[in-house]
Amino acid sequence: MTVREMQAQEVAMKAIRKESLFILDVRNPSDYEDWKIEGEGIQHLNIPYFDLIDGVEEILDRIPKDQEVLVVCAKEGSSVMVAEMLAEHGRHVAYLKGGMKAWSEHLVPLKIGSLADGGTLYQFVRIGKGCLSYMAVSNGEAALFDATRMTEVYLEFAKSLNAKIKHVFDTHLHADHISGGRMIAKQTGAVYWLPPKDASEVVFKYEPLKNGGEVAIGGSTIRIEALHSPGHTIGSTSFVIDDHYLLTGDILFIDSIGRPDLAGLAEDWVGDLRETLYARYTHLSDDLTVLPAHFMVMDELNEDGTVAKKLGELYRENHGLNIADEAEFRTLVTQNLPPQPNSYQEIRQTNMGKMNPDTEQQREMEIGPNRCAVR
């Protein structure tokens, strides 16, 4: 049997389509338990590579014969070796090209819907990390929201649409991934926007986002309105686009709400979080489509792979929006928090411009799951 390489794109589409896939993950158990490829149709077997150096004979009875097996490791090398050993025993085997690092970086662009005068809104699903970013396009101009550090994906996508990126927004100072916004603005000449209350320590120039401020692209066909919505950070800002879409950043997710502690100020910011979710957002239309900056679990994806839901539905179904007792709410978001994102302090410093890690260091800093939410 020959071994083939499987690209992250193919794995992503299998996960989105809920297709069957058997994965042999040869990373250490602690790394596997912390973060793995997930999907409704995915089965896992975790056997560390070091247990397989002398051969795979002892695990053959646990490896299916009637379907392809995908071997996964951190960077690729170990998975290739294990895949070759399995192939020698007659198994249909592939390995994940680039390993979990490639999985962490892969972006899937999906159409969310139409905008005024023929414009379009796209969502970029970083399926291995749970990050979501957005591009609004109209009449040859584009605006980007919460771009990741994989800047070439956005630049090439805009080019394919014959659109020039004019504005780049970050809804807040990110702590779980490195923003590509500033770099894209530098490469394209676009304006880079950041909430000023999150930017007190940044060492670069930016355009301050102000509550109620509006930016138009494409001959004034799309209105992008900023809405100050603190709680995840003190400067967190949401955007209402075309009176139809609500980009919530890390304040509100489909099945969870934002955590207020990544700057060490949970007790100070929990009141802001409740104010945003239980007062500011309640004045908005229930028909707005909520588009968050992250998702936690694959169940939050729609059938087409997008992550989106009406605001009114979230107020009926999202537990974090239905806690009448303020003390109970405070306990939920300050004492029941998941582990903090890997290297989050270093990521914040990088997004402030105070650190300049190289590409490999950035990859290492971002390894791991999304941990920006409270369920």
mmCIF file with all atom_site columns, N, CA and C in Angstrom, residues 263-310:
data_model
loop_
_atom_site.group_PDB
_atom_site.id
_atom_site.type_symbol
_atom_site.label_atom_id
_atom_site.label_alt_id
_atom_site.label_comp_id
_atom_site.label_asym_id
_atom_site.label_entity_id
_atom_site.label_seq_id
_atom_site.pdbx_PDB_ins_code
_atom_site.Cartn_x
_atom_site.Cartn_y
_atom_site.Cartn_z
_atom_site.occupancy
_atom_site.B_iso_or_equiv
_atom_site.pdbx_formal_charge
_atom_site.auth_seq_id
_atom_site.auth_comp_id
_atom_site.auth_asym_id
_atom_site.auth_atom_id
_atom_site.pdbx_PDB_model_num
ATOM 1   N N  . ALA A 1 263 ? -7.142  39.925 31.006 1.00 0.00 ? 263 ALA A N  1
ATOM 2   C CA . ALA A 1 263 ? -6.235  41.005 31.400 1.00 0.00 ? 263 ALA A CA 1
ATOM 3   C C  . ALA A 1 263 ? -6.094  41.059 32.918 1.00 0.00 ? 263 ALA A C  1
ATOM 4   N N  . GLY A 1 264 ? -6.594  40.015 33.590 1.00 0.00 ? 264 GLY A N  1
ATOM 5   C CA . GLY A 1 264 ? -6.496  39.944 35.039 1.00 0.00 ? 264 GLY A CA 1
ATOM 6   C C  . GLY A 1 264 ? -7.478  40.832 35.768 1.00 0.00 ? 264 GLY A C  1
ATOM 7   N N  . LEU A 1 265 ? -8.560  41.205 35.106 1.00 0.00 ? 265 LEU A N  1
ATOM 8   C CA . LEU A 1 265 ? -9.507  42.150 35.697 1.00 0.00 ? 265 LEU A CA 1
ATOM 9   C C  . LEU A 1 265 ? -10.934 41.617 35.678 1.00 0.00 ? 265 LEU A C  1
ATOM 10  N N  . ALA A 1 266 ? -11.088 40.337 35.940 1.00 0.00 ? 266 ALA A N  1
ATOM 11  C CA . ALA A 1 266 ? -12.410 39.714 35.860 1.00 0.00 ? 266 ALA A CA 1
ATOM 12  C C  . ALA A 1 266 ? -13.419 40.392 36.773 1.00 0.00 ? 266 ALA A C  1
ATOM 13  N N  . GLU A 1 267 ? -13.049 40.640 38.001 1.00 0.00 ? 267 GLU A N  1
ATOM 14  C CA . GLU A 1 267 ? -13.990 41.243 38.946 1.00 0.00 ? 267 GLU A CA 1
ATOM 15  C C  . GLU A 1 267 ? -14.386 42.645 38.514 1.00 0.00 ? 267 GLU A C  1
ATOM 16  N N  . ASP A 1 268 ? -13.478 43.350 37.863 1.00 0.00 ? 268 ASP A N  1
ATOM 17  C CA . ASP A 1 268 ? -13.775 44.712 37.402 1.00 0.00 ? 268 ASP A CA 1
ATOM 18  C C  . ASP A 1 268 ? -14.640 44.712 36.151 1.00 0.00 ? 268 ASP A C  1
ATOM 19  N N  . TRP A 1 269 ? -14.442 43.721 35.290 1.00 0.00 ? 269 TRP A N  1
ATOM 20  C CA . TRP A 1 269 ? -15.101 43.750 33.978 1.00 0.00 ? 269 TRP A CA 1
ATOM 21  C C  . TRP A 1 269 ? -16.380 42.940 33.912 1.00 0.00 ? 269 TRP A C  1
ATOM 22  N N  . VAL A 1 270 ? -16.683 42.134 34.929 1.00 0.00 ? 270 VAL A N  1
ATOM 23  C CA . VAL A 1 270 ? -17.876 41.301 34.860 1.00 0.00 ? 270 VAL A CA 1
ATOM 24  C C  . VAL A 1 270 ? -19.137 42.160 34.777 1.00 0.00 ? 270 VAL A C  1
ATOM 25  N N  . GLY A 1 271 ? -19.139 43.295 35.436 1.00 0.00 ? 271 GLY A N  1
ATOM 26  C CA . GLY A 1 271 ? -20.294 44.196 35.357 1.00 0.00 ? 271 GLY A CA 1
ATOM 27  C C  . GLY A 1 271 ? -20.472 44.755 33.957 1.00 0.00 ? 271 GLY A C  1
ATOM 28  N N  . ASP A 1 272 ? -19.345 45.074 33.301 1.00 0.00 ? 272 ASP A N  1
ATOM 29  C CA . ASP A 1 272 ? -19.415 45.552 31.918 1.00 0.00 ? 272 ASP A CA 1
ATOM 30  C C  . ASP A 1 272 ? -19.961 44.470 30.999 1.00 0.00 ? 272 ASP A C  1
ATOM 31  N N  . LEU A 1 273 ? -19.532 43.232 31.235 1.00 0.00 ? 273 LEU A N  1
ATOM 32  C CA . LEU A 1 273 ? -20.003 42.119 30.411 1.00 0.00 ? 273 LEU A CA 1
ATOM 33  C C  . LEU A 1 273 ? -21.514 41.973 30.528 1.00 0.00 ? 273 LEU A C  1
ATOM 34  N N  . ARG A 1 274 ? -22.009 42.015 31.767 1.00 0.00 ? 274 ARG A N  1
ATOM 35  C CA . ARG A 1 274 ? -23.459 41.881 31.962 1.00 0.00 ? 274 ARG A CA 1
ATOM 36  C C  . ARG A 1 274 ? -24.200 43.063 31.345 1.00 0.00 ? 274 ARG A C  1
ATOM 37  N N  . GLU A 1 275 ? -23.657 44.251 31.478 1.00 0.00 ? 275 GLU A N  1
ATOM 38  C CA . GLU A 1 275 ? -24.287 45.438 30.907 1.00 0.00 ? 275 GLU A CA 1
ATOM 39  C C  . GLU A 1 275 ? -24.414 45.300 29.382 1.00 0.00 ? 275 GLU A C  1
ATOM 40  N N  . THR A 1 276 ? -23.347 44.817 28.751 1.00 0.00 ? 276 THR A N  1
ATOM 41  C CA . THR A 1 276 ? -23.384 44.642 27.298 1.00 0.00 ? 276 THR A CA 1
ATOM 42  C C  . THR A 1 276 ? -24.424 43.614 26.888 1.00 0.00 ? 276 THR A C  1
ATOM 43  N N  . LEU A 1 277 ? -24.394 42.449 27.544 1.00 0.00 ? 277 LEU A N  1
ATOM 44  C CA . LEU A 1 277 ? -25.264 41.345 27.142 1.00 0.00 ? 277 LEU A CA 1
ATOM 45  C C  . LEU A 1 277 ? -26.716 41.548 27.549 1.00 0.00 ? 277 LEU A C  1
ATOM 46  N N  . TYR A 1 278 ? -26.946 42.167 28.704 1.00 0.00 ? 278 TYR A N  1
ATOM 47  C CA . TYR A 1 278 ? -28.297 42.255 29.254 1.00 0.00 ? 278 TYR A CA 1
ATOM 48  C C  . TYR A 1 278 ? -28.928 43.636 29.078 1.00 0.00 ? 278 TYR A C  1
ATOM 49  N N  . ALA A 1 279 ? -28.186 44.588 28.519 1.00 0.00 ? 279 ALA A N  1
ATOM 50  C CA . ALA A 1 279 ? -28.750 45.917 28.292 1.00 0.00 ? 279 ALA A CA 1
ATOM 51  C C  . ALA A 1 279 ? -28.443 46.423 26.876 1.00 0.00 ? 279 ALA A C  1
ATOM 52  N N  . ARG A 1 280 ? -27.166 46.585 26.541 1.00 0.00 ? 280 ARG A N  1
ATOM 53  C CA . ARG A 1 280 ? -26.828 47.161 25.232 1.00 0.00 ? 280 ARG A CA 1
ATOM 54  C C  . ARG A 1 280 ? -27.343 46.323 24.075 1.00 0.00 ? 280 ARG A C  1
ATOM 55  N N  . TYR A 1 281 ? -27.109 45.023 24.125 1.00 0.00 ? 281 TYR A N  1
ATOM 56  C CA . TYR A 1 281 ? -27.547 44.167 23.025 1.00 0.00 ? 281 TYR A CA 1
ATOM 57  C C  . TYR A 1 281 ? -29.059 44.007 22.976 1.00 0.00 ? 281 TYR A C  1
ATOM 58  N N  . THR A 1 282 ? -29.728 44.156 24.103 1.00 0.00 ? 282 THR A N  1
ATOM 59  C CA . THR A 1 282 ? -31.189 43.974 24.103 1.00 0.00 ? 282 THR A CA 1
ATOM 60  C C  . THR A 1 282 ? -31.906 45.089 23.347 1.00 0.00 ? 282 THR A C  1
ATOM 61  N N  . HIS A 1 283 ? -31.212 46.200 23.105 1.00 0.00 ? 283 HIS A N  1
ATOM 62  C CA . HIS A 1 283 ? -31.817 47.296 22.341 1.00 0.00 ? 283 HIS A CA 1
ATOM 63  C C  . HIS A 1 283 ? -31.678 47.068 20.834 1.00 0.00 ? 283 HIS A C  1
ATOM 64  N N  . LEU A 1 284 ? -30.953 46.034 20.452 1.00 0.00 ? 284 LEU A N  1
ATOM 65  C CA . LEU A 1 284 ? -30.754 45.741 19.036 1.00 0.00 ? 284 LEU A CA 1
ATOM 66  C C  . LEU A 1 284 ? -31.867 44.831 18.525 1.00 0.00 ? 284 LEU A C  1
ATOM 67  N N  . SER A 1 285 ? -32.011 44.771 17.219 1.00 0.00 ? 285 SER A N  1
ATOM 68  C CA . SER A 1 285 ? -33.052 43.944 16.610 1.00 0.00 ? 285 SER A CA 1
ATOM 69  C C  . SER A 1 285 ? -32.769 42.459 16.793 1.00 0.00 ? 285 SER A C  1
ATOM 70  N N  . ASP A 1 286 ? -33.805 41.712 17.152 1.00 0.00 ? 286 ASP A N  1
ATOM 71  C CA . ASP A 1 286 ? -33.686 40.257 17.269 1.00 0.00 ? 286 ASP A CA 1
ATOM 72  C C  . ASP A 1 286 ? -33.339 39.607 15.933 1.00 0.00 ? 286 ASP A C  1
ATOM 73  N N  . ASP A 1 287 ? -33.573 40.325 14.833 1.00 0.00 ? 287 ASP A N  1
ATOM 74  C CA . ASP A 1 287 ? -33.342 39.757 13.503 1.00 0.00 ? 287 ASP A CA 1
ATOM 75  C C  . ASP A 1 287 ? -31.895 39.890 13.043 1.00 0.00 ? 287 ASP A C  1
ATOM 76  N N  . LEU A 1 288 ? -31.071 40.571 13.831 1.00 0.00 ? 288 LEU A N  1
ATOM 77  C CA . LEU A 1 288 ? -29.660 40.664 13.463 1.00 0.00 ? 288 LEU A CA 1
ATOM 78  C C  . LEU A 1 288 ? -29.021 39.278 13.504 1.00 0.00 ? 288 LEU A C  1
ATOM 79  N N  . THR A 1 289 ? -28.193 38.978 12.516 1.00 0.00 ? 289 THR A N  1
ATOM 80  C CA . THR A 1 289 ? -27.452 37.724 12.500 1.00 0.00 ? 289 THR A CA 1
ATOM 81  C C  . THR A 1 289 ? -26.154 37.899 13.268 1.00 0.00 ? 289 THR A C  1
ATOM 82  N N  . VAL A 1 290 ? -26.009 37.158 14.348 1.00 0.00 ? 290 VAL A N  1
ATOM 83  C CA . VAL A 1 290 ? -24.814 37.253 15.188 1.00 0.00 ? 290 VAL A CA 1
ATOM 84  C C  . VAL A 1 290 ? -23.661 36.497 14.531 1.00 0.00 ? 290 VAL A C  1
ATOM 85  N N  . LEU A 1 291 ? -22.528 37.176 14.405 1.00 0.00 ? 291 LEU A N  1
ATOM 86  C CA . LEU A 1 291 ? -21.314 36.609 13.830 1.00 0.00 ? 291 LEU A CA 1
ATOM 87  C C  . LEU A 1 291 ? -20.178 36.824 14.823 1.00 0.00 ? 291 LEU A C  1
ATOM 88  N N  . PRO A 1 292 ? -19.845 35.817 15.613 1.00 0.00 ? 292 PRO A N  1
ATOM 89  C CA . PRO A 1 292 ? -18.813 35.965 16.644 1.00 0.00 ? 292 PRO A CA 1
ATOM 90  C C  . PRO A 1 292 ? -17.405 35.838 16.083 1.00 0.00 ? 292 PRO A C  1
ATOM 91  N N  . ALA A 1 293 ? -16.413 36.121 16.919 1.00 0.00 ? 293 ALA A N  1
ATOM 92  C CA . ALA A 1 293 ? -15.018 36.001 16.505 1.00 0.00 ? 293 ALA A CA 1
ATOM 93  C C  . ALA A 1 293 ? -14.441 34.624 16.813 1.00 0.00 ? 293 ALA A C  1
ATOM 94  N N  . HIS A 1 294 ? -15.216 33.784 17.514 1.00 0.00 ? 294 HIS A N  1
ATOM 95  C CA . HIS A 1 294 ? -14.748 32.434 17.837 1.00 0.00 ? 294 HIS A CA 1
ATOM 96  C C  . HIS A 1 294 ? -15.916 31.464 17.936 1.00 0.00 ? 294 HIS A C  1
ATOM 97  N N  . PHE A 1 295 ? -15.601 30.188 17.879 1.00 0.00 ? 295 PHE A N  1
ATOM 98  C CA . PHE A 1 295 ? -16.521 29.141 18.298 1.00 0.00 ? 295 PHE A CA 1
ATOM 99  C C  . PHE A 1 295 ? -15.746 28.178 19.184 1.00 0.00 ? 295 PHE A C  1
ATOM 100 N N  . MET A 1 296 ? -16.465 27.488 20.069 1.00 0.00 ? 296 MET A N  1
ATOM 101 C CA . MET A 1 296 ? -15.810 26.587 21.019 1.00 0.00 ? 296 MET A CA 1
ATOM 102 C C  . MET A 1 296 ? -15.833 25.139 20.561 1.00 0.00 ? 296 MET A C  1
ATOM 103 N N  . VAL A 1 297 ? -16.988 24.698 20.050 1.00 0.00 ? 297 VAL A N  1
ATOM 104 C CA . VAL A 1 297 ? -17.165 23.293 19.693 1.00 0.00 ? 297 VAL A CA 1
ATOM 105 C C  . VAL A 1 297 ? -17.778 23.209 18.301 1.00 0.00 ? 297 VAL A C  1
ATOM 106 N N  . MET A 1 298 ? -17.565 22.061 17.645 1.00 0.00 ? 298 MET A N  1
ATOM 107 C CA . MET A 1 298 ? -18.035 21.886 16.275 1.00 0.00 ? 298 MET A CA 1
ATOM 108 C C  . MET A 1 298 ? -19.560 21.956 16.171 1.00 0.00 ? 298 MET A C  1
ATOM 109 N N  . ASP A 1 299 ? -20.255 21.688 17.265 1.00 0.00 ? 299 ASP A N  1
ATOM 110 C CA . ASP A 1 299 ? -21.714 21.750 17.246 1.00 0.00 ? 299 ASP A CA 1
ATOM 111 C C  . ASP A 1 299 ? -22.231 23.145 16.910 1.00 0.00 ? 299 ASP A C  1
ATOM 112 N N  . GLU A 1 300 ? -21.389 24.160 17.070 1.00 0.00 ? 300 GLU A N  1
ATOM 113 C CA . GLU A 1 300 ? -21.806 25.527 16.786 1.00 0.00 ? 300 GLU A CA 1
ATOM 114 C C  . GLU A 1 300 ? -21.816 25.841 15.292 1.00 0.00 ? 300 GLU A C  1
ATOM 115 N N  . LEU A 1 301 ? -21.219 24.960 14.489 1.00 0.00 ? 301 LEU A N  1
ATOM 116 C CA . LEU A 1 301 ? -21.207 25.173 13.050 1.00 0.00 ? 301 LEU A CA 1
ATOM 117 C C  . LEU A 1 301 ? -22.555 24.791 12.437 1.00 0.00 ? 301 LEU A C  1
ATOM 118 N N  . ASN A 1 302 ? -23.015 25.586 11.494 1.00 0.00 ? 302 ASN A N  1
ATOM 119 C CA . ASN A 1 302 ? -24.211 25.258 10.735 1.00 0.00 ? 302 ASN A CA 1
ATOM 120 C C  . ASN A 1 302 ? -23.889 24.176 9.707  1.00 0.00 ? 302 ASN A C  1
ATOM 121 N N  . GLU A 1 303 ? -24.894 23.701 9.005  1.00 0.00 ? 303 GLU A N  1
ATOM 122 C CA . GLU A 1 303 ? -24.708 22.629 8.031  1.00 0.00 ? 303 GLU A CA 1
ATOM 123 C C  . GLU A 1 303 ? -23.708 23.004 6.946  1.00 0.00 ? 303 GLU A C  1
ATOM 124 N N  . ASP A 1 304 ? -23.644 24.285 6.603  1.00 0.00 ? 304 ASP A N  1
ATOM 125 C CA . ASP A 1 304 ? -22.731 24.725 5.549  1.00 0.00 ? 304 ASP A CA 1
ATOM 126 C C  . ASP A 1 304 ? -21.348 25.107 6.086  1.00 0.00 ? 304 ASP A C  1
ATOM 127 N N  . GLY A 1 305 ? -21.132 24.921 7.385  1.00 0.00 ? 305 GLY A N  1
ATOM 128 C CA . GLY A 1 305 ? -19.844 25.225 7.984  1.00 0.00 ? 305 GLY A CA 1
ATOM 129 C C  . GLY A 1 305 ? -19.737 26.609 8.579  1.00 0.00 ? 305 GLY A C  1
ATOM 130 N N  . THR A 1 306 ? -20.699 27.480 8.325  1.00 0.00 ? 306 THR A N  1
ATOM 131 C CA . THR A 1 306 ? -20.669 28.825 8.889  1.00 0.00 ? 306 THR A CA 1
ATOM 132 C C  . THR A 1 306 ? -21.054 28.801 10.362 1.00 0.00 ? 306 THR A C  1
ATOM 133 N N  . VAL A 1 307 ? -20.691 29.858 11.056 1.00 0.00 ? 307 VAL A N  1
ATOM 134 C CA . VAL A 1 307 ? -21.056 30.026 12.462 1.00 0.00 ? 307 VAL A CA 1
ATOM 135 C C  . VAL A 1 307 ? -21.862 31.311 12.557 1.00 0.00 ? 307 VAL A C  1
ATOM 136 N N  . ALA A 1 308 ? -23.175 31.184 12.685 1.00 0.00 ? 308 ALA A N  1
ATOM 137 C CA . ALA A 1 308 ? -24.059 32.341 12.659 1.00 0.00 ? 308 ALA A CA 1
ATOM 138 C C  . ALA A 1 308 ? -25.433 31.954 13.176 1.00 0.00 ? 308 ALA A C  1
ATOM 139 N N  . LYS A 1 309 ? -26.069 32.899 13.882 1.00 0.00 ? 309 LYS A N  1
ATOM 140 C CA . LYS A 1 309 ? -27.421 32.647 14.381 1.00 0.00 ? 309 LYS A CA 1
ATOM 141 C C  . LYS A 1 309 ? -28.087 33.979 14.712 1.00 0.00 ? 309 LYS A C  1
ATOM 142 N N  . LYS A 1 310 ? -29.406 34.024 14.634 1.00 0.00 ? 310 LYS A N  1
ATOM 143 C CA . LYS A 1 310 ? -30.138 35.252 14.925 1.00 0.00 ? 310 LYS A CA 1
ATOM 144 C C  . LYS A 1 310 ? -30.009 35.611 16.410 1.00 0.00 ? 310 LYS A C  1
#
